[in-house]
């Protein structure tokens, strides 16, 4: 029997929409804190250089300048933002991580590496002061390519990393024997693919306000996704107790992983604030943002897969090189996700893989939306099509034959998959897309050729059991029957606040407008590992539901006393508490709350609930179908149609889930077709340092996108919900790649699929023919 | 056996001292909110006038002006801030209160009554716009004196109040039969006293920032003492749910009751913000602050007391007239406290009293620090000396004979007094003061005469059972073993934050520096009735202790699991959890918290505790002894020494308790000697509209003040604490009055005791002689 919901499952408008639409939402860049100064950063013009001398006297003497800092003014505490499986579950293990960054260093490792910073009374003065800092550099040879960097004799970027290999990561859940598996195969494919760096390109540029006050309290306004983790990190760097650090942010103007999961400007701004004795705000320009923020990690990744004649996979292997850039942030964890999900989609008895994480003199690479999964599926889902072609099997069929199913282990071998619907998703997608008809249709004869492609996707709901899934929520009811929800999270555009409020409203029998959420304050909210790994609804959402359930229990108990009945017999729905068998007789939630707060009867009570718990894991499945048109003369690939069918568990708000899928698809189209992070091969300068040269998708670029949800509620999430956040960024490039091949018979193995690459491949094909 | 404390009872420096000393604390006037406008108010120049027409066109046309409002632009919802015994315990009863204010009105009732307001891009523009508003007034006859106002034919200020009597309040706990009591007396004294209006004169002028946003949420930054009460009030006025209103303020730059317990600028600023569609900040100048803020209510109060020859009181009666000014705010509640405490100090079988609360055309009178008690003691404690003289009894003896004792009913007949120490306080005070020696000493022969006086005082710890004492606290522990305390209160200079942190630290076995407090946000903290009636430590403090005790229980349970012992056998002290019988063996609080948050063992848990409860009542006792020197030529009364011995229950931080007593004493000396709120008797203009004409006490004015604490822990408060906040303002005027009489043989019955009054009284005495 279907559960009846009042708020959950409804296509309700977002609670933060109106304020955002009229420009009234306060973002970090809007903040004005009393006594605040403006900070600016001086960046290295060289990709690799020793800083021999810095003369800051002229800058310091400029009227209006309050503090100038160099590596001599900052703590000598190395740090990293790498999160790995040990970090949270055993904080001592952080000692074994690559602690390769300092707040400011006496060596620059990429063009843009911070060298010095100033705090002044206004932006103009700060900019002027930056120009007055005199730096004497000793230039060092640099290397930008990961393969080159690994060769003996390449410039050494960090002393501790021999051949610039920061880490050799081996897939920990390897099974069986790949050699044996490949020997049993009728077809063994081995192919190498690569991907560019993708920048998150969030609308609000990186910035923060930091107040390192006279009492040693460090207050940080920064649109971070992982406030509690960064809080610990800042406490470590500055040698103060964790409890002294307070991270504050309700809204981030977009984040997509790149901005919010690492320390960028906070440590430098804290040093400025400490020296100045005043709060400091530092905001990067778009140009600075493009080289300063971590991007999606570029991989060169080889897949090797063995198949039986009927398409059954016998063995899978992958070997990758990840270009981490000048420092290690998220690339190791990205690698772990890449390998995990490479092997997490299809059943396979023999698996093995590794990845070398390599330093180069380019800007930092880390993890953004989708983490290592888009890179993995770019390889795997094109190889599935290649195998299907070679084996003469339909691409849908070869996938259905090998896909994991409910009850199989998920990408973590000891956790079974809950309610997966791969067959339903694929079938629905094919039907919406007209797969059969389009498969049979003519590809075109003239300059413009059409093609179709599919990719399937699995993705996580949270990082359990690799990282902790600890989260907290607290809710209290006001005397008018409304509720204040205090949750540890940031709204970065994903609709999280609305969704959490819907969960609370449903559980409390209230309306959406009765719930107000207060978020983004580490001192007031309970611990939470952050907004990453598509975990927020599945994890924090369930904490909110449980906290609301506790408050509901108190509410019904109080109502039961007032009505002189047992609380077991009561229900609450649409602000009204009544007997389950007589919905009319009862009392309003407002009356009970008012009574409880104003002690009109019995003892005073501010009805409230809290939850502190750790969520589990429950992967999603998604089918992506793409149709493209390729211009043989220009090489331009024009996407015509994109279909996504997503296995959500339960859509708390279908409008928001669909929005996440559509937004992710657009971001993913940029990754597939246009976003190219170009570092000059001679001097290391970022050439794509604005939105003209770094081309994100805009409205006219975007094809018809249709999304559809398949609901099969799971036990672990609130009202059965799984995740959606990152998933749409995963499968699109491979589906487009397959469609391009289907259209013109050439396979582009390097992202983005630019016109130049298409033309080059067509030319090579022609030459071969 | 004495309880041993680690943090409680220690003279620790205030946690907010450093930031305040260097000017880094953010007060409301410092706030900058994005898109914020500046508001200004136009005040009536007439004490009583009908507003016939307002032309705001010229103001609206001034570039930079965003909104101009008059009575036509505001809700027509009458309101009041009167809190009475029914208000909180039965919110419906608010309907019976005197709802005599509107946000803006078409009638002005005192010089300074708001008539219109503007919001503009800066202060200069707003001021200019105010001058451009054209108002046509019809002047009405005015009355400033309460006795005159009650006469038939006096100008009618509010239609509903016949003879301008807003309310006739009768003492509800009258006992016995006063006529019979007076008949049994050997001496019946009947005397009439009066007091001036005292302004709170807080350092930070009245101001607020209000954002009435596009979603109908009303966010108010205002240094209020009663955020939850004012939240409800604002919701009522603007017809929105309570949960939509958020009051925010951590620090008030002084408040003393006058600023923080009533709506002053918030309703007008909300109307400006609503019309402008942007946040608005309005801050009063000192001149505006002096006429706009409610002051201590001036009373003309008659006491009638019957005594037996041996000094035993047989009957007490009081009749008073309270000049409420143009509107009713706190004067009824002040009256109720006045009468309650008039009868609450001494045992007496026959009691009766009433007070008329009267409208006049002067600025609003309400309640400030001490509420109605200073007025009551100004009468009672001088009459005790008058009776002692007439009966030939020592003033100490007559008091000790009649004072209530532990176990007697307190000022509320059905609540017994806990651990009172009147005898100990008086004896200690006399010893410190050298009462005996000074009594016997020469008063002086020349121009300067010396005198001594005593007054005894009882005062409340909270407003229970008149008002609700509902309060909440929430505390959570971080992974470093530090704790975040989330409490509903404002720090207005009284040291509350430090004291609450000490309570939490003691209960949790932590150090003071391990606790951070986050306060002043109605949306995030639980319900609290506010900072009034000296309730915060006794009420909110106990909620904090209980919340900390719950967190402590979780902490010890987790530690017990880790140590493999029972939690009953564990103690926590100075950050270390150990076996009660082996303090060395154990585990640190930080390790347990870290383990719990990072789920290193067992389930994830952010250790936390909360408390929602209602505190009781427990009055304090205080003895005040004063020595003065009176100049017969100039009439100047110079205080030489002030001793206060205070019955605190338990001093959580003696430094802070002493500071409260000393600060209160200085404020009280101003009330006694210099602070005179002078309204011109012809035109109603406030003549004492700055700190030259309204003379507060400054450092050179203040005599040696010595305070001493008597500790007798009570059951009801945290670690036995009662209250201190208001008490020091209560007894000083009477003690000074008695000392003046002792010095020069004339009794001044009207506060303040100015040189003019002293000279006049001396002249009258001379003429009589």
PDB file of C-alpha atoms in Angstrom, chain A residues 489-655:
ATOM      1  CA  UNK A 489      24.822  22.361   5.945  1.00  0.00           C
ATOM      2  CA  UNK A 490      25.299  24.968   3.282  1.00  0.00           C
ATOM      3  CA  UNK A 491      22.854  25.808   0.525  1.00  0.00           C
ATOM      4  CA  UNK A 492      25.008  26.050  -2.566  1.00  0.00           C
ATOM      5  CA  UNK A 493      22.194  26.126  -5.068  1.00  0.00           C
ATOM      6  CA  UNK A 494      21.188  22.488  -4.893  1.00  0.00           C
ATOM      7  CA  UNK A 495      17.847  23.115  -3.154  1.00  0.00           C
ATOM      8  CA  UNK A 496      18.985  21.446   0.030  1.00  0.00           C
ATOM      9  CA  UNK A 497      17.280  23.843   2.429  1.00  0.00           C
ATOM     10  CA  UNK A 498      13.902  23.364   0.768  1.00  0.00           C
ATOM     11  CA  UNK A 499      14.275  19.604   0.710  1.00  0.00           C
ATOM     12  CA  UNK A 500      15.289  19.394   4.374  1.00  0.00           C
ATOM     13  CA  UNK A 501      12.347  21.597   5.331  1.00  0.00           C
ATOM     14  CA  UNK A 502      10.005  19.314   3.384  1.00  0.00           C
ATOM     15  CA  UNK A 503      11.340  16.322   5.295  1.00  0.00           C
ATOM     16  CA  UNK A 504      10.808  18.094   8.620  1.00  0.00           C
ATOM     17  CA  UNK A 505       7.340  19.327   7.635  1.00  0.00           C
ATOM     18  CA  UNK A 506       6.235  15.852   6.572  1.00  0.00           C
ATOM     19  CA  UNK A 507       7.446  14.209   9.764  1.00  0.00           C
ATOM     20  CA  UNK A 508       5.913  16.914  11.975  1.00  0.00           C
ATOM     21  CA  UNK A 509       2.601  17.106  10.138  1.00  0.00           C
ATOM     22  CA  UNK A 510       3.217  20.737   9.225  1.00  0.00           C
ATOM     23  CA  UNK A 511       3.320  22.700   5.977  1.00  0.00           C
ATOM     24  CA  UNK A 512       6.509  23.673   4.201  1.00  0.00           C
ATOM     25  CA  UNK A 513       6.036  27.340   5.109  1.00  0.00           C
ATOM     26  CA  UNK A 514       5.917  26.399   8.804  1.00  0.00           C
ATOM     27  CA  UNK A 515       9.566  25.350   8.802  1.00  0.00           C
ATOM     28  CA  UNK A 516      12.455  27.794   8.816  1.00  0.00           C
ATOM     29  CA  UNK A 517      15.956  26.458   8.507  1.00  0.00           C
ATOM     30  CA  UNK A 518      19.068  27.936  10.068  1.00  0.00           C
ATOM     31  CA  UNK A 519      22.251  26.489   8.740  1.00  0.00           C
ATOM     32  CA  UNK A 520      25.916  27.114   8.243  1.00  0.00           C
ATOM     33  CA  UNK A 521      27.292  27.844  11.711  1.00  0.00           C
ATOM     34  CA  UNK A 522      29.655  25.272  13.200  1.00  0.00           C
ATOM     35  CA  UNK A 523      29.270  26.704  16.670  1.00  0.00           C
ATOM     36  CA  UNK A 524      25.523  26.418  16.794  1.00  0.00           C
ATOM     37  CA  UNK A 525      24.857  23.304  14.727  1.00  0.00           C
ATOM     38  CA  UNK A 526      25.997  19.804  15.542  1.00  0.00           C
ATOM     39  CA  UNK A 527      28.816  18.055  13.739  1.00  0.00           C
ATOM     40  CA  UNK A 528      28.430  17.232  10.076  1.00  0.00           C
ATOM     41  CA  UNK A 529      31.008  15.915   7.632  1.00  0.00           C
ATOM     42  CA  UNK A 530      29.833  18.267   4.911  1.00  0.00           C
ATOM     43  CA  UNK A 531      28.115  18.594   1.568  1.00  0.00           C
ATOM     44  CA  UNK A 532      29.960  16.150  -0.650  1.00  0.00           C
ATOM     45  CA  UNK A 533      29.527  12.769  -2.266  1.00  0.00           C
ATOM     46  CA  UNK A 534      25.830  13.487  -2.915  1.00  0.00           C
ATOM     47  CA  UNK A 535      25.253  12.771   0.750  1.00  0.00           C
ATOM     48  CA  UNK A 536      23.112  15.593   2.084  1.00  0.00           C
ATOM     49  CA  UNK A 537      19.578  14.284   1.682  1.00  0.00           C
ATOM     50  CA  UNK A 538      20.431  10.655   2.329  1.00  0.00           C
ATOM     51  CA  UNK A 539      22.518  11.543   5.424  1.00  0.00           C
ATOM     52  CA  UNK A 540      21.608  14.940   6.838  1.00  0.00           C
ATOM     53  CA  UNK A 541      18.064  14.505   5.532  1.00  0.00           C
ATOM     54  CA  UNK A 542      17.634  11.368   7.598  1.00  0.00           C
ATOM     55  CA  UNK A 543      19.044  13.156  10.669  1.00  0.00           C
ATOM     56  CA  UNK A 544      16.457  15.880  10.135  1.00  0.00           C
ATOM     57  CA  UNK A 545      13.701  13.287   9.836  1.00  0.00           C
ATOM     58  CA  UNK A 546      14.784  11.594  13.055  1.00  0.00           C
ATOM     59  CA  UNK A 547      15.063  14.892  14.951  1.00  0.00           C
ATOM     60  CA  UNK A 548      11.599  15.837  13.715  1.00  0.00           C
ATOM     61  CA  UNK A 549      10.297  12.432  14.748  1.00  0.00           C
ATOM     62  CA  UNK A 550      11.539  13.032  18.286  1.00  0.00           C
ATOM     63  CA  UNK A 551       9.859  16.444  18.396  1.00  0.00           C
ATOM     64  CA  UNK A 552       6.702  14.854  16.986  1.00  0.00           C
ATOM     65  CA  UNK A 553       6.723  12.346  19.815  1.00  0.00           C
ATOM     66  CA  UNK A 554       6.909  15.154  22.401  1.00  0.00           C
ATOM     67  CA  UNK A 555       4.176  17.005  20.549  1.00  0.00           C
ATOM     68  CA  UNK A 556       1.812  14.044  20.537  1.00  0.00           C
ATOM     69  CA  UNK A 557       2.534  13.242  24.175  1.00  0.00           C
ATOM     70  CA  UNK A 558       1.675  16.777  25.199  1.00  0.00           C
ATOM     71  CA  UNK A 559      -1.421  16.714  22.994  1.00  0.00           C
ATOM     72  CA  UNK A 560      -2.449  13.368  24.466  1.00  0.00           C
ATOM     73  CA  UNK A 561      -2.347  14.868  27.961  1.00  0.00           C
ATOM     74  CA  UNK A 562      -4.426  17.828  26.831  1.00  0.00           C
ATOM     75  CA  UNK A 563      -6.962  15.608  25.077  1.00  0.00           C
ATOM     76  CA  UNK A 564      -6.960  12.974  27.805  1.00  0.00           C
ATOM     77  CA  UNK A 565      -6.116  10.152  25.395  1.00  0.00           C
ATOM     78  CA  UNK A 566      -3.122   7.931  24.725  1.00  0.00           C
ATOM     79  CA  UNK A 567      -0.499   9.373  22.354  1.00  0.00           C
ATOM     80  CA  UNK A 568      -0.413   6.074  20.440  1.00  0.00           C
ATOM     81  CA  UNK A 569      -3.860   6.808  19.104  1.00  0.00           C
ATOM     82  CA  UNK A 570      -2.914  10.230  17.744  1.00  0.00           C
ATOM     83  CA  UNK A 571      -1.813  11.426  14.342  1.00  0.00           C
ATOM     84  CA  UNK A 572      -0.665  14.843  13.136  1.00  0.00           C
ATOM     85  CA  UNK A 573      -1.412  16.133   9.682  1.00  0.00           C
ATOM     86  CA  UNK A 574      -1.619  19.611   8.185  1.00  0.00           C
ATOM     87  CA  UNK A 575      -1.097  21.330  11.554  1.00  0.00           C
ATOM     88  CA  UNK A 576      -3.851  19.295  13.244  1.00  0.00           C
ATOM     89  CA  UNK A 577      -3.458  16.579  15.856  1.00  0.00           C
ATOM     90  CA  UNK A 578      -6.335  14.147  15.968  1.00  0.00           C
ATOM     91  CA  UNK A 579      -7.365  10.644  16.817  1.00  0.00           C
ATOM     92  CA  UNK A 580      -6.345   8.230  14.085  1.00  0.00           C
ATOM     93  CA  UNK A 581      -9.909   7.000  13.898  1.00  0.00           C
ATOM     94  CA  UNK A 582     -11.557  10.429  14.135  1.00  0.00           C
ATOM     95  CA  UNK A 583      -9.604  13.080  12.266  1.00  0.00           C
ATOM     96  CA  UNK A 584     -11.950  15.911  13.179  1.00  0.00           C
ATOM     97  CA  UNK A 585     -11.728  15.667  16.950  1.00  0.00           C
ATOM     98  CA  UNK A 586      -8.437  17.072  18.054  1.00  0.00           C
ATOM     99  CA  UNK A 587      -6.276  20.077  18.703  1.00  0.00           C
ATOM    100  CA  UNK A 588      -4.025  22.277  16.596  1.00  0.00           C
ATOM    101  CA  UNK A 589      -0.261  21.983  16.702  1.00  0.00           C
ATOM    102  CA  UNK A 590      -0.106  25.704  17.500  1.00  0.00           C
ATOM    103  CA  UNK A 591      -2.305  25.275  20.553  1.00  0.00           C
ATOM    104  CA  UNK A 592      -0.201  22.441  21.916  1.00  0.00           C
ATOM    105  CA  UNK A 593       3.060  24.337  21.310  1.00  0.00           C
ATOM    106  CA  UNK A 594       1.698  27.513  22.826  1.00  0.00           C
ATOM    107  CA  UNK A 595       0.424  25.611  25.821  1.00  0.00           C
ATOM    108  CA  UNK A 596       3.780  23.941  26.274  1.00  0.00           C
ATOM    109  CA  UNK A 597       5.846  27.126  26.021  1.00  0.00           C
ATOM    110  CA  UNK A 598       3.550  29.259  28.148  1.00  0.00           C
ATOM    111  CA  UNK A 599       2.930  26.532  30.728  1.00  0.00           C
ATOM    112  CA  UNK A 600      -0.808  26.980  30.596  1.00  0.00           C
ATOM    113  CA  UNK A 601      -1.141  23.410  31.700  1.00  0.00           C
ATOM    114  CA  UNK A 602       1.583  21.241  33.178  1.00  0.00           C
ATOM    115  CA  UNK A 603       5.246  22.099  32.973  1.00  0.00           C
ATOM    116  CA  UNK A 604       6.933  24.483  30.558  1.00  0.00           C
ATOM    117  CA  UNK A 605       8.401  22.791  27.537  1.00  0.00           C
ATOM    118  CA  UNK A 606       9.887  24.072  24.314  1.00  0.00           C
ATOM    119  CA  UNK A 607       9.162  21.011  22.207  1.00  0.00           C
ATOM    120  CA  UNK A 608      12.316  20.000  20.364  1.00  0.00           C
ATOM    121  CA  UNK A 609      14.081  17.033  18.844  1.00  0.00           C
ATOM    122  CA  UNK A 610      17.640  16.227  17.926  1.00  0.00           C
ATOM    123  CA  UNK A 611      19.506  13.505  16.162  1.00  0.00           C
ATOM    124  CA  UNK A 612      23.156  12.554  16.078  1.00  0.00           C
ATOM    125  CA  UNK A 613      23.810   9.588  13.813  1.00  0.00           C
ATOM    126  CA  UNK A 614      25.808   8.107  10.969  1.00  0.00           C
ATOM    127  CA  UNK A 615      24.194   7.304   7.651  1.00  0.00           C
ATOM    128  CA  UNK A 616      25.000   4.270   5.511  1.00  0.00           C
ATOM    129  CA  UNK A 617      25.528   3.813   1.783  1.00  0.00           C
ATOM    130  CA  UNK A 618      22.996   3.307  -0.994  1.00  0.00           C
ATOM    131  CA  UNK A 619      24.162   3.821  -4.598  1.00  0.00           C
ATOM    132  CA  UNK A 620      21.933   5.178  -7.346  1.00  0.00           C
ATOM    133  CA  UNK A 621      21.614   4.010 -10.938  1.00  0.00           C
ATOM    134  CA  UNK A 622      21.167   6.235 -13.937  1.00  0.00           C
ATOM    135  CA  UNK A 623      20.744   5.756 -17.690  1.00  0.00           C
ATOM    136  CA  UNK A 624      21.899   8.532 -20.023  1.00  0.00           C
ATOM    137  CA  UNK A 625      20.958   8.652 -23.701  1.00  0.00           C
ATOM    138  CA  UNK A 626      22.295  11.261 -26.101  1.00  0.00           C
ATOM    139  CA  UNK A 627      21.741  12.218 -29.691  1.00  0.00           C
ATOM    140  CA  UNK A 628      24.208  14.454 -31.491  1.00  0.00           C
ATOM    141  CA  UNK A 629      24.674  16.032 -34.882  1.00  0.00           C
ATOM    142  CA  UNK A 630      28.250  16.301 -36.135  1.00  0.00           C
ATOM    143  CA  UNK A 631      29.255  18.781 -38.815  1.00  0.00           C
ATOM    144  CA  UNK A 632      31.844  17.069 -41.035  1.00  0.00           C
ATOM    145  CA  UNK A 633      33.128  20.404 -42.325  1.00  0.00           C
ATOM    146  CA  UNK A 634      33.555  22.289 -39.047  1.00  0.00           C
ATOM    147  CA  UNK A 635      33.915  19.355 -36.679  1.00  0.00           C
ATOM    148  CA  UNK A 636      31.288  20.907 -34.400  1.00  0.00           C
ATOM    149  CA  UNK A 637      29.348  18.410 -32.304  1.00  0.00           C
ATOM    150  CA  UNK A 638      25.865  19.676 -31.588  1.00  0.00           C
ATOM    151  CA  UNK A 639      23.929  17.788 -28.927  1.00  0.00           C
ATOM    152  CA  UNK A 640      20.306  17.388 -30.013  1.00  0.00           C
ATOM    153  CA  UNK A 641      18.704  15.479 -27.197  1.00  0.00           C
ATOM    154  CA  UNK A 642      19.630  14.214 -23.776  1.00  0.00           C
ATOM    155  CA  UNK A 643      17.582  11.782 -21.723  1.00  0.00           C
ATOM    156  CA  UNK A 644      18.357  10.853 -18.145  1.00  0.00           C
ATOM    157  CA  UNK A 645      16.446   8.296 -16.149  1.00  0.00           C
ATOM    158  CA  UNK A 646      17.425   8.323 -12.506  1.00  0.00           C
ATOM    159  CA  UNK A 647      16.838   5.833  -9.757  1.00  0.00           C
ATOM    160  CA  UNK A 648      16.188   8.243  -6.820  1.00  0.00           C
ATOM    161  CA  UNK A 649      14.679   5.950  -4.198  1.00  0.00           C
ATOM    162  CA  UNK A 650      12.175   8.660  -3.316  1.00  0.00           C
ATOM    163  CA  UNK A 651      12.056  12.155  -4.762  1.00  0.00           C
ATOM    164  CA  UNK A 652      11.384  14.422  -1.775  1.00  0.00           C
ATOM    165  CA  UNK A 653      10.851  17.252  -4.267  1.00  0.00           C
ATOM    166  CA  UNK A 654      10.784  16.056  -7.896  1.00  0.00           C
ATOM    167  CA  UNK A 655      11.215  19.618  -9.160  1.00  0.00           C
TER     168      UNK A 655
END
